[in-house]
PDB file of C-alpha atoms in Angstrom:
ATOM      1  CA  MET A   1     -15.856  16.322  44.689  1.00 76.00           C
ATOM      2  CA  THR A   2     -12.664  17.944  45.993  1.00 92.00           C
ATOM      3  CA  TRP A   3     -11.600  21.485  45.182  1.00 95.00           C
ATOM      4  CA  ASP A   4      -8.996  20.007  42.795  1.00 94.00           C
ATOM      5  CA  ASP A   5     -11.808  17.951  41.130  1.00 93.00           C
ATOM      6  CA  LEU A   6     -13.895  21.166  40.698  1.00 95.00           C
ATOM      7  CA  ASP A   7     -10.861  22.946  39.163  1.00 94.00           C
ATOM      8  CA  ALA A   8     -10.378  20.032  36.774  1.00 94.00           C
ATOM      9  CA  HIS A   9     -14.052  20.221  35.793  1.00 94.00           C
ATOM     10  CA  LEU A  10     -13.845  23.968  35.161  1.00 96.00           C
ATOM     11  CA  ASP A  11     -10.799  23.464  33.042  1.00 95.00           C
ATOM     12  CA  SER A  12     -13.100  21.980  30.437  1.00 95.00           C
ATOM     13  CA  VAL A  13     -15.446  25.058  30.337  1.00 96.00           C
ATOM     14  CA  PRO A  14     -14.783  27.277  27.284  1.00 95.00           C
ATOM     15  CA  GLY A  15     -13.607  30.726  28.185  1.00 96.00           C
ATOM     16  CA  THR A  16     -12.415  31.913  31.639  1.00 97.00           C
ATOM     17  CA  VAL A  17     -14.011  30.994  34.899  1.00 98.00           C
ATOM     18  CA  SER A  18     -12.735  32.812  38.043  1.00 98.00           C
ATOM     19  CA  ALA A  19     -13.779  32.142  41.604  1.00 98.00           C
ATOM     20  CA  TYR A  20     -13.284  33.111  45.207  1.00 98.00           C
ATOM     21  CA  VAL A  21     -14.670  31.179  48.187  1.00 98.00           C
ATOM     22  CA  GLY A  22     -14.018  31.699  51.834  1.00 98.00           C
ATOM     23  CA  ARG A  23     -15.160  32.914  55.247  1.00 98.00           C
ATOM     24  CA  LEU A  24     -15.063  36.561  55.932  1.00 97.00           C
ATOM     25  CA  ASP A  25     -11.871  38.150  57.212  1.00 88.00           C
ATOM     26  CA  ALA A  26      -9.846  35.022  56.614  1.00 93.00           C
ATOM     27  CA  ALA A  27      -7.752  33.509  53.869  1.00 96.00           C
ATOM     28  CA  PRO A  28      -9.862  31.974  51.163  1.00 98.00           C
ATOM     29  CA  THR A  29     -10.594  28.244  51.050  1.00 98.00           C
ATOM     30  CA  TRP A  30     -10.560  27.958  47.237  1.00 98.00           C
ATOM     31  CA  THR A  31      -9.695  30.319  44.444  1.00 98.00           C
ATOM     32  CA  ARG A  32      -9.422  29.979  40.779  1.00 98.00           C
ATOM     33  CA  LEU A  33      -7.909  32.774  38.704  1.00 98.00           C
ATOM     34  CA  PRO A  34      -9.079  35.296  41.363  1.00 98.00           C
ATOM     35  CA  ASP A  35      -7.170  38.243  39.902  1.00 98.00           C
ATOM     36  CA  ALA A  36      -8.240  37.708  36.239  1.00 98.00           C
ATOM     37  CA  THR A  37     -10.197  40.692  34.988  1.00 98.00           C
ATOM     38  CA  HIS A  38     -13.596  40.360  33.491  1.00 98.00           C
ATOM     39  CA  TYR A  39     -15.958  42.881  31.995  1.00 98.00           C
ATOM     40  CA  ALA A  40     -17.965  43.931  35.077  1.00 98.00           C
ATOM     41  CA  ALA A  41     -21.477  43.960  33.636  1.00 96.00           C
ATOM     42  CA  SER A  42     -23.846  44.893  36.482  1.00 96.00           C
ATOM     43  CA  THR A  43     -21.628  43.785  39.417  1.00 98.00           C
ATOM     44  CA  MET A  44     -20.128  47.308  39.310  1.00 98.00           C
ATOM     45  CA  LYS A  45     -23.420  48.515  40.681  1.00 98.00           C
ATOM     46  CA  VAL A  46     -22.328  47.402  44.203  1.00 98.00           C
ATOM     47  CA  ALA A  47     -19.448  49.903  44.204  1.00 98.00           C
ATOM     48  CA  VAL A  48     -21.862  52.674  43.095  1.00 98.00           C
ATOM     49  CA  LEU A  49     -24.181  51.710  46.006  1.00 98.00           C
ATOM     50  CA  VAL A  50     -21.259  52.091  48.392  1.00 98.00           C
ATOM     51  CA  ALA A  51     -20.262  55.375  46.973  1.00 98.00           C
ATOM     52  CA  LEU A  52     -23.827  56.715  47.433  1.00 98.00           C
ATOM     53  CA  HIS A  53     -23.964  55.710  51.064  1.00 98.00           C
ATOM     54  CA  ARG A  54     -20.526  57.115  51.809  1.00 98.00           C
ATOM     55  CA  ALA A  55     -21.614  60.459  50.222  1.00 98.00           C
ATOM     56  CA  ALA A  56     -24.732  60.385  52.390  1.00 98.00           C
ATOM     57  CA  GLU A  57     -22.774  59.750  55.540  1.00 98.00           C
ATOM     58  CA  ALA A  58     -20.420  62.568  54.766  1.00 97.00           C
ATOM     59  CA  GLY A  59     -23.349  64.956  54.283  1.00 97.00           C
ATOM     60  CA  ARG A  60     -22.725  65.510  50.570  1.00 96.00           C
ATOM     61  CA  LEU A  61     -25.864  63.736  49.481  1.00 97.00           C
ATOM     62  CA  ASP A  62     -29.472  63.274  50.895  1.00 98.00           C
ATOM     63  CA  LEU A  63     -30.614  59.850  49.787  1.00 98.00           C
ATOM     64  CA  ASP A  64     -34.279  60.721  50.461  1.00 98.00           C
ATOM     65  CA  GLN A  65     -34.454  63.960  48.592  1.00 96.00           C
ATOM     66  CA  PRO A  66     -36.299  63.650  45.272  1.00 97.00           C
ATOM     67  CA  ILE A  67     -34.105  64.223  42.155  1.00 97.00           C
ATOM     68  CA  PRO A  68     -35.043  64.451  38.481  1.00 98.00           C
ATOM     69  CA  VAL A  69     -35.333  61.159  36.548  1.00 98.00           C
ATOM     70  CA  ARG A  70     -33.777  62.061  33.221  1.00 97.00           C
ATOM     71  CA  ASN A  71     -32.280  59.857  30.517  1.00 98.00           C
ATOM     72  CA  ALA A  72     -29.305  61.917  29.377  1.00 98.00           C
ATOM     73  CA  PHE A  73     -25.755  61.503  30.710  1.00 98.00           C
ATOM     74  CA  ASP A  74     -22.300  63.008  30.261  1.00 97.00           C
ATOM     75  CA  SER A  75     -19.869  60.582  28.595  1.00 98.00           C
ATOM     76  CA  ALA A  76     -16.681  59.627  30.402  1.00 98.00           C
ATOM     77  CA  LEU A  77     -14.884  60.366  27.189  1.00 98.00           C
ATOM     78  CA  PRO A  78     -14.088  64.126  27.090  1.00 97.00           C
ATOM     79  CA  GLY A  79     -15.743  65.882  24.247  1.00 97.00           C
ATOM     80  CA  ALA A  80     -18.084  63.031  23.414  1.00 97.00           C
ATOM     81  CA  PRO A  81     -21.882  63.793  23.105  1.00 97.00           C
ATOM     82  CA  ARG A  82     -24.181  62.951  25.859  1.00 97.00           C
ATOM     83  CA  TYR A  83     -25.639  59.516  25.751  1.00 98.00           C
ATOM     84  CA  ALA A  84     -28.899  57.851  26.856  1.00 98.00           C
ATOM     85  CA  ASN A  85     -30.051  54.340  27.910  1.00 97.00           C
ATOM     86  CA  ALA A  86     -32.285  52.135  25.833  1.00 95.00           C
ATOM     87  CA  GLN A  87     -35.428  50.875  27.600  1.00 95.00           C
ATOM     88  CA  HIS A  88     -35.360  47.555  25.842  1.00 89.00           C
ATOM     89  CA  TYR A  89     -31.830  46.900  27.378  1.00 88.00           C
ATOM     90  CA  ASP A  90     -33.041  47.548  30.898  1.00 91.00           C
ATOM     91  CA  ASN A  91     -34.698  45.328  33.468  1.00 86.00           C
ATOM     92  CA  ASP A  92     -37.012  47.669  35.353  1.00 93.00           C
ATOM     93  CA  ASP A  93     -40.035  49.427  33.813  1.00 94.00           C
ATOM     94  CA  ALA A  94     -40.759  51.061  37.168  1.00 97.00           C
ATOM     95  CA  VAL A  95     -37.782  53.433  36.808  1.00 98.00           C
ATOM     96  CA  TRP A  96     -38.734  54.240  33.184  1.00 98.00           C
ATOM     97  CA  ALA A  97     -42.278  55.128  34.373  1.00 98.00           C
ATOM     98  CA  ARG A  98     -40.726  57.959  36.303  1.00 98.00           C
ATOM     99  CA  VAL A  99     -38.773  59.601  33.453  1.00 98.00           C
ATOM    100  CA  GLY A 100     -39.726  63.209  33.371  1.00 97.00           C
ATOM    101  CA  GLY A 101     -40.626  63.101  37.044  1.00 98.00           C
ATOM    102  CA  THR A 102     -38.651  62.559  40.281  1.00 98.00           C
ATOM    103  CA  ALA A 103     -37.554  59.866  42.600  1.00 98.00           C
ATOM    104  CA  SER A 104     -35.372  59.617  45.655  1.00 98.00           C
ATOM    105  CA  THR A 105     -31.826  58.482  45.255  1.00 98.00           C
ATOM    106  CA  ARG A 106     -32.467  55.767  47.810  1.00 98.00           C
ATOM    107  CA  TRP A 107     -35.287  54.321  45.729  1.00 98.00           C
ATOM    108  CA  LEU A 108     -33.145  54.518  42.546  1.00 98.00           C
ATOM    109  CA  ALA A 109     -30.297  52.783  44.342  1.00 98.00           C
ATOM    110  CA  GLU A 110     -32.547  49.999  45.375  1.00 98.00           C
ATOM    111  CA  ARG A 111     -33.884  49.498  41.882  1.00 98.00           C
ATOM    112  CA  MET A 112     -30.235  49.534  40.652  1.00 98.00           C
ATOM    113  CA  ILE A 113     -29.580  46.472  42.777  1.00 98.00           C
ATOM    114  CA  ILE A 114     -32.773  44.478  43.125  1.00 97.00           C
ATOM    115  CA  ARG A 115     -33.812  44.816  39.462  1.00 95.00           C
ATOM    116  CA  SER A 116     -30.347  45.822  38.091  1.00 95.00           C
ATOM    117  CA  SER A 117     -31.829  48.915  36.307  1.00 96.00           C
ATOM    118  CA  ASN A 118     -29.297  50.574  34.074  1.00 97.00           C
ATOM    119  CA  LEU A 119     -31.076  53.817  34.033  1.00 98.00           C
ATOM    120  CA  ALA A 120     -31.176  53.990  37.761  1.00 98.00           C
ATOM    121  CA  THR A 121     -27.511  53.178  37.833  1.00 98.00           C
ATOM    122  CA  ASN A 122     -26.537  55.991  35.593  1.00 98.00           C
ATOM    123  CA  ILE A 123     -28.672  58.540  37.504  1.00 98.00           C
ATOM    124  CA  CYS A 124     -27.000  57.355  40.741  1.00 98.00           C
ATOM    125  CA  LEU A 125     -23.562  57.469  39.181  1.00 98.00           C
ATOM    126  CA  ALA A 126     -24.169  61.017  38.052  1.00 97.00           C
ATOM    127  CA  GLN A 127     -25.001  61.884  41.675  1.00 97.00           C
ATOM    128  CA  VAL A 128     -21.635  60.736  43.057  1.00 98.00           C
ATOM    129  CA  GLY A 129     -19.211  60.717  40.211  1.00 97.00           C
ATOM    130  CA  LEU A 130     -16.736  58.134  39.029  1.00 98.00           C
ATOM    131  CA  PRO A 131     -13.943  59.210  41.505  1.00 98.00           C
ATOM    132  CA  ALA A 132     -16.228  58.350  44.405  1.00 98.00           C
ATOM    133  CA  VAL A 133     -16.781  54.888  42.993  1.00 98.00           C
ATOM    134  CA  ALA A 134     -13.092  54.446  42.545  1.00 98.00           C
ATOM    135  CA  GLU A 135     -12.592  55.365  46.191  1.00 98.00           C
ATOM    136  CA  ALA A 136     -15.133  52.716  47.213  1.00 98.00           C
ATOM    137  CA  TRP A 137     -13.160  50.023  45.438  1.00 98.00           C
ATOM    138  CA  ALA A 138      -9.878  51.243  46.913  1.00 98.00           C
ATOM    139  CA  LEU A 139     -11.192  51.306  50.454  1.00 98.00           C
ATOM    140  CA  ALA A 140     -12.466  47.768  50.069  1.00 97.00           C
ATOM    141  CA  GLY A 141      -8.916  46.652  49.203  1.00 97.00           C
ATOM    142  CA  ALA A 142      -9.653  45.985  45.543  1.00 97.00           C
ATOM    143  CA  ARG A 143      -6.539  45.829  43.419  1.00 96.00           C
ATOM    144  CA  HIS A 144      -7.607  45.377  39.813  1.00 97.00           C
ATOM    145  CA  SER A 145     -11.342  46.412  39.494  1.00 98.00           C
ATOM    146  CA  LEU A 146     -12.339  49.760  38.047  1.00 97.00           C
ATOM    147  CA  THR A 147     -15.455  51.644  37.110  1.00 98.00           C
ATOM    148  CA  GLY A 148     -14.488  53.880  34.217  1.00 98.00           C
ATOM    149  CA  ARG A 149     -17.843  54.722  32.613  1.00 98.00           C
ATOM    150  CA  GLY A 150     -21.654  54.534  32.881  1.00 98.00           C
ATOM    151  CA  ILE A 151     -23.674  51.815  31.242  1.00 97.00           C
ATOM    152  CA  GLU A 152     -24.198  52.214  27.446  1.00 97.00           C
ATOM    153  CA  ASP A 153     -21.544  54.960  27.233  1.00 98.00           C
ATOM    154  CA  PHE A 154     -20.551  53.537  23.916  1.00 97.00           C
ATOM    155  CA  ALA A 155     -18.227  56.422  23.036  1.00 98.00           C
ATOM    156  CA  ALA A 156     -16.102  55.799  26.129  1.00 98.00           C
ATOM    157  CA  ARG A 157     -16.280  52.010  25.603  1.00 97.00           C
ATOM    158  CA  ASP A 158     -14.973  52.391  22.083  1.00 97.00           C
ATOM    159  CA  ALA A 159     -12.168  54.527  23.275  1.00 98.00           C
ATOM    160  CA  GLY A 160     -11.074  51.784  25.646  1.00 97.00           C
ATOM    161  CA  ILE A 161     -12.642  53.129  28.816  1.00 98.00           C
ATOM    162  CA  ASP A 162     -14.110  50.146  30.560  1.00 96.00           C
ATOM    163  CA  ASN A 163     -15.609  48.608  33.721  1.00 98.00           C
ATOM    164  CA  LEU A 164     -13.616  45.670  35.044  1.00 98.00           C
ATOM    165  CA  VAL A 165     -13.861  43.348  38.046  1.00 98.00           C
ATOM    166  CA  THR A 166     -12.051  40.365  39.496  1.00 98.00           C
ATOM    167  CA  ALA A 167     -13.512  37.608  41.708  1.00 98.00           C
ATOM    168  CA  ALA A 168     -11.051  38.589  44.551  1.00 98.00           C
ATOM    169  CA  ASP A 169     -12.054  42.268  44.397  1.00 98.00           C
ATOM    170  CA  LEU A 170     -15.787  41.529  44.404  1.00 98.00           C
ATOM    171  CA  ALA A 171     -15.283  39.217  47.442  1.00 98.00           C
ATOM    172  CA  ALA A 172     -13.336  41.997  49.163  1.00 98.00           C
ATOM    173  CA  LEU A 173     -16.041  44.535  48.541  1.00 98.00           C
ATOM    174  CA  LEU A 174     -18.934  42.361  49.657  1.00 98.00           C
ATOM    175  CA  GLY A 175     -16.922  40.935  52.547  1.00 98.00           C
ATOM    176  CA  GLU A 176     -16.254  44.389  53.840  1.00 98.00           C
ATOM    177  CA  LEU A 177     -19.921  45.277  53.652  1.00 98.00           C
ATOM    178  CA  ALA A 178     -20.877  42.147  55.628  1.00 98.00           C
ATOM    179  CA  LEU A 179     -18.135  42.686  58.269  1.00 98.00           C
ATOM    180  CA  GLY A 180     -18.922  46.354  58.430  1.00 97.00           C
ATOM    181  CA  ALA A 181     -22.400  45.793  59.521  1.00 97.00           C
ATOM    182  CA  HIS A 182     -21.053  44.485  62.885  1.00 95.00           C
ATOM    183  CA  ARG A 183     -18.007  46.679  63.525  1.00 94.00           C
ATOM    184  CA  PRO A 184     -16.561  49.949  62.175  1.00 94.00           C
ATOM    185  CA  GLY A 185     -14.956  49.445  58.772  1.00 94.00           C
ATOM    186  CA  PRO A 186     -13.585  51.429  55.891  1.00 96.00           C
ATOM    187  CA  LEU A 187     -16.745  51.587  53.678  1.00 97.00           C
ATOM    188  CA  ALA A 188     -19.438  53.012  55.937  1.00 97.00           C
ATOM    189  CA  SER A 189     -20.875  52.955  59.385  1.00 97.00           C
ATOM    190  CA  PRO A 190     -22.306  49.695  60.764  1.00 98.00           C
ATOM    191  CA  ALA A 191     -25.803  51.058  60.158  1.00 97.00           C
ATOM    192  CA  GLY A 192     -24.843  52.129  56.569  1.00 98.00           C
ATOM    193  CA  CYS A 193     -23.394  48.690  55.829  1.00 98.00           C
ATOM    194  CA  ALA A 194     -26.413  47.001  57.276  1.00 98.00           C
ATOM    195  CA  SER A 195     -28.704  49.098  55.137  1.00 98.00           C
ATOM    196  CA  MET A 196     -26.739  48.217  51.949  1.00 98.00           C
ATOM    197  CA  LEU A 197     -26.875  44.478  52.930  1.00 98.00           C
ATOM    198  CA  ASP A 198     -30.674  44.693  53.195  1.00 98.00           C
ATOM    199  CA  VAL A 199     -30.797  45.976  49.630  1.00 98.00           C
ATOM    200  CA  LEU A 200     -28.540  43.134  48.495  1.00 98.00           C
ATOM    201  CA  PHE A 201     -30.659  40.583  50.374  1.00 98.00           C
ATOM    202  CA  ALA A 202     -33.600  41.801  48.367  1.00 98.00           C
ATOM    203  CA  GLN A 203     -32.091  40.917  45.047  1.00 96.00           C
ATOM    204  CA  GLU A 204     -34.758  39.613  42.683  1.00 94.00           C
ATOM    205  CA  HIS A 205     -32.429  38.011  40.043  1.00 92.00           C
ATOM    206  CA  ARG A 206     -31.823  34.619  41.745  1.00 92.00           C
ATOM    207  CA  GLU A 207     -31.016  32.318  38.804  1.00 91.00           C
ATOM    208  CA  ASP A 208     -27.286  31.791  39.475  1.00 94.00           C
ATOM    209  CA  LEU A 209     -25.742  31.817  43.003  1.00 97.00           C
ATOM    210  CA  ALA A 210     -29.042  31.691  44.888  1.00 96.00           C
ATOM    211  CA  ALA A 211     -30.262  28.791  42.689  1.00 95.00           C
ATOM    212  CA  GLY A 212     -27.651  26.627  44.135  1.00 97.00           C
ATOM    213  CA  LEU A 213     -28.745  27.217  47.778  1.00 98.00           C
ATOM    214  CA  PRO A 214     -31.507  25.603  49.809  1.00 97.00           C
ATOM    215  CA  GLU A 215     -34.823  27.580  49.660  1.00 95.00           C
ATOM    216  CA  GLY A 216     -34.771  30.372  52.208  1.00 95.00           C
ATOM    217  CA  THR A 217     -31.018  30.660  52.585  1.00 98.00           C
ATOM    218  CA  ARG A 218     -30.038  34.246  53.185  1.00 98.00           C
ATOM    219  CA  ILE A 219     -27.664  35.637  50.487  1.00 98.00           C
ATOM    220  CA  ALA A 220     -26.704  39.276  49.965  1.00 98.00           C
ATOM    221  CA  HIS A 221     -25.602  39.221  46.294  1.00 98.00           C
ATOM    222  CA  LYS A 222     -25.465  41.006  42.928  1.00 98.00           C
ATOM    223  CA  ASN A 223     -25.034  39.424  39.551  1.00 96.00           C
ATOM    224  CA  GLY A 224     -24.308  40.708  36.110  1.00 94.00           C
ATOM    225  CA  TRP A 225     -24.684  39.553  32.563  1.00 93.00           C
ATOM    226  CA  VAL A 226     -24.315  40.404  28.908  1.00 92.00           C
ATOM    227  CA  ARG A 227     -23.877  37.952  26.070  1.00 90.00           C
ATOM    228  CA  GLY A 228     -20.574  36.109  26.766  1.00 94.00           C
ATOM    229  CA  VAL A 229     -20.507  37.212  30.447  1.00 95.00           C
ATOM    230  CA  ARG A 230     -22.237  35.934  33.640  1.00 95.00           C
ATOM    231  CA  HIS A 231     -21.139  36.718  37.171  1.00 96.00           C
ATOM    232  CA  GLY A 232     -22.503  36.070  40.643  1.00 97.00           C
ATOM    233  CA  ALA A 233     -21.074  37.683  43.685  1.00 98.00           C
ATOM    234  CA  GLY A 234     -22.450  37.382  47.303  1.00 98.00           C
ATOM    235  CA  VAL A 235     -22.138  36.579  50.907  1.00 98.00           C
ATOM    236  CA  VAL A 236     -24.133  33.584  52.146  1.00 98.00           C
ATOM    237  CA  PHE A 237     -25.468  33.460  55.709  1.00 98.00           C
ATOM    238  CA  PRO A 238     -26.178  29.845  56.714  1.00 98.00           C
ATOM    239  CA  ASP A 239     -28.137  29.183  59.951  1.00 97.00           C
ATOM    240  CA  ASP A 240     -25.649  26.425  60.963  1.00 97.00           C
ATOM    241  CA  ALA A 241     -22.226  27.873  59.887  1.00 97.00           C
ATOM    242  CA  PRO A 242     -20.372  31.197  59.707  1.00 97.00           C
ATOM    243  CA  PRO A 243     -21.069  33.418  56.641  1.00 98.00           C
ATOM    244  CA  TYR A 244     -18.899  32.974  53.581  1.00 98.00           C
ATOM    245  CA  ALA A 245     -18.157  34.967  50.478  1.00 98.00           C
ATOM    246  CA  ILE A 246     -18.640  33.286  47.077  1.00 98.00           C
ATOM    247  CA  VAL A 247     -17.812  34.883  43.800  1.00 98.00           C
ATOM    248  CA  VAL A 248     -17.918  33.215  40.295  1.00 98.00           C
ATOM    249  CA  CYS A 249     -16.972  35.340  37.265  1.00 98.00           C
ATOM    250  CA  THR A 250     -17.448  33.788  33.827  1.00 98.00           C
ATOM    251  CA  THR A 251     -16.454  35.076  30.433  1.00 97.00           C
ATOM    252  CA  THR A 252     -17.654  32.280  28.268  1.00 96.00           C
ATOM    253  CA  GLU A 253     -19.826  31.341  25.264  1.00 93.00           C
ATOM    254  CA  LEU A 254     -22.042  29.518  27.664  1.00 91.00           C
ATOM    255  CA  ALA A 255     -23.488  32.867  28.731  1.00 91.00           C
ATOM    256  CA  ASP A 256     -26.132  33.325  26.081  1.00 81.00           C
ATOM    257  CA  GLY A 257     -28.638  35.459  27.960  1.00 65.00           C
ATOM    258  CA  GLY A 258     -28.363  38.029  25.265  1.00 48.00           C
ATOM    259  CA  PRO A 259     -27.584  41.687  24.957  1.00 37.00           C
ATOM    260  CA  THR A 260     -31.085  42.731  26.099  1.00 42.00           C
ATOM    261  CA  GLY A 261     -30.227  41.842  29.751  1.00 42.00           C
ATOM    262  CA  GLU A 262     -33.250  39.670  30.111  1.00 45.00           C
ATOM    263  CA  GLU A 263     -33.310  37.030  32.852  1.00 48.00           C
ATOM    264  CA  ALA A 264     -32.321  33.672  31.398  1.00 53.00           C
ATOM    265  CA  GLU A 265     -31.296  30.396  32.868  1.00 68.00           C
ATOM    266  CA  ASP A 266     -28.494  29.629  30.423  1.00 84.00           C
ATOM    267  CA  ASP A 267     -25.602  27.202  30.783  1.00 91.00           C
ATOM    268  CA  ALA A 268     -23.524  29.853  32.608  1.00 94.00           C
ATOM    269  CA  CYS A 269     -26.317  30.259  35.221  1.00 93.00           C
ATOM    270  CA  ARG A 270     -26.389  26.571  35.716  1.00 93.00           C
ATOM    271  CA  LEU A 271     -22.657  26.443  36.032  1.00 96.00           C
ATOM    272  CA  ILE A 272     -22.611  29.147  38.673  1.00 96.00           C
ATOM    273  CA  ALA A 273     -25.527  27.515  40.523  1.00 96.00           C
ATOM    274  CA  GLY A 274     -23.626  24.142  40.522  1.00 96.00           C
ATOM    275  CA  ILE A 275     -20.526  25.758  42.069  1.00 98.00           C
ATOM    276  CA  SER A 276     -22.750  27.473  44.719  1.00 98.00           C
ATOM    277  CA  ALA A 277     -24.272  24.133  45.571  1.00 98.00           C
ATOM    278  CA  ARG A 278     -20.863  22.541  45.866  1.00 97.00           C
ATOM    279  CA  VAL A 279     -19.633  25.263  48.156  1.00 98.00           C
ATOM    280  CA  TRP A 280     -22.789  24.958  50.318  1.00 98.00           C
ATOM    281  CA  GLN A 281     -22.123  21.333  50.854  1.00 97.00           C
ATOM    282  CA  SER A 282     -18.643  22.304  52.260  1.00 97.00           C
ATOM    283  CA  ARG A 283     -19.854  25.243  54.351  1.00 97.00           C
ATOM    284  CA  HIS A 284     -18.722  23.671  57.672  1.00 97.00           C
ATOM    285  CA  GLU A 285     -15.158  23.147  56.393  1.00 95.00           C
ATOM    286  CA  LEU A 286     -14.567  26.596  54.849  1.00 96.00           C
TER     287      LEU A 286
END
């Protein structure tokens, strides 16, 4: 199947499917609507992770100091009441077990990525603030993505304050992390980028991009889903070819995983896994 054939196949998918595929620090091999904006779902958590590590390297934050684990957050909408997360909408009981106690920001950041905990995300976001996350996007070269509010900040959402991503911007962010682990870059020190990649390698939700790769293939990735949305964004590290970025964002009725955020192999997962498998077959020609 050629890239044109893949495009033609995706033309028949209901909704919007965006993609970005290419080697790092090079022009992409294949894109499809790379600048179309999608609701970010949990992919915005990568930018929060970057903001945390940048704050730590600047001496503004100690990732290993225990902080309170509380479920109450200021809304991004001025004057709105504080909001809280719902446990049934989360993916990580380990974070909820610490409510009322403490945890290190580093541990919370890891749970934010590997289990996609919404509660951990909002606690981390409160540590660095929305402007720091915006700076992370900007330094990566993102042009259209934004993180305007925390997760389940419904007052802000209803006022039009949203979290948006594009396939190209997610590829830029993850690509800079992968490149930055080997040379100085705009996001963090090489050690900081390598540390963030290690967290992304440990991702436990593997039903989309990772499902299209041979068992044991290294992929640093983050996905995101709500009903009607499924995204997968990562950097694949083959043993026999240079690493490459792959991002697939879908806003489609095929994504029926449901509003609870439970893991589900729906048709959108299978679509993304199929694209990932197709890209893997062409890894030597990217």
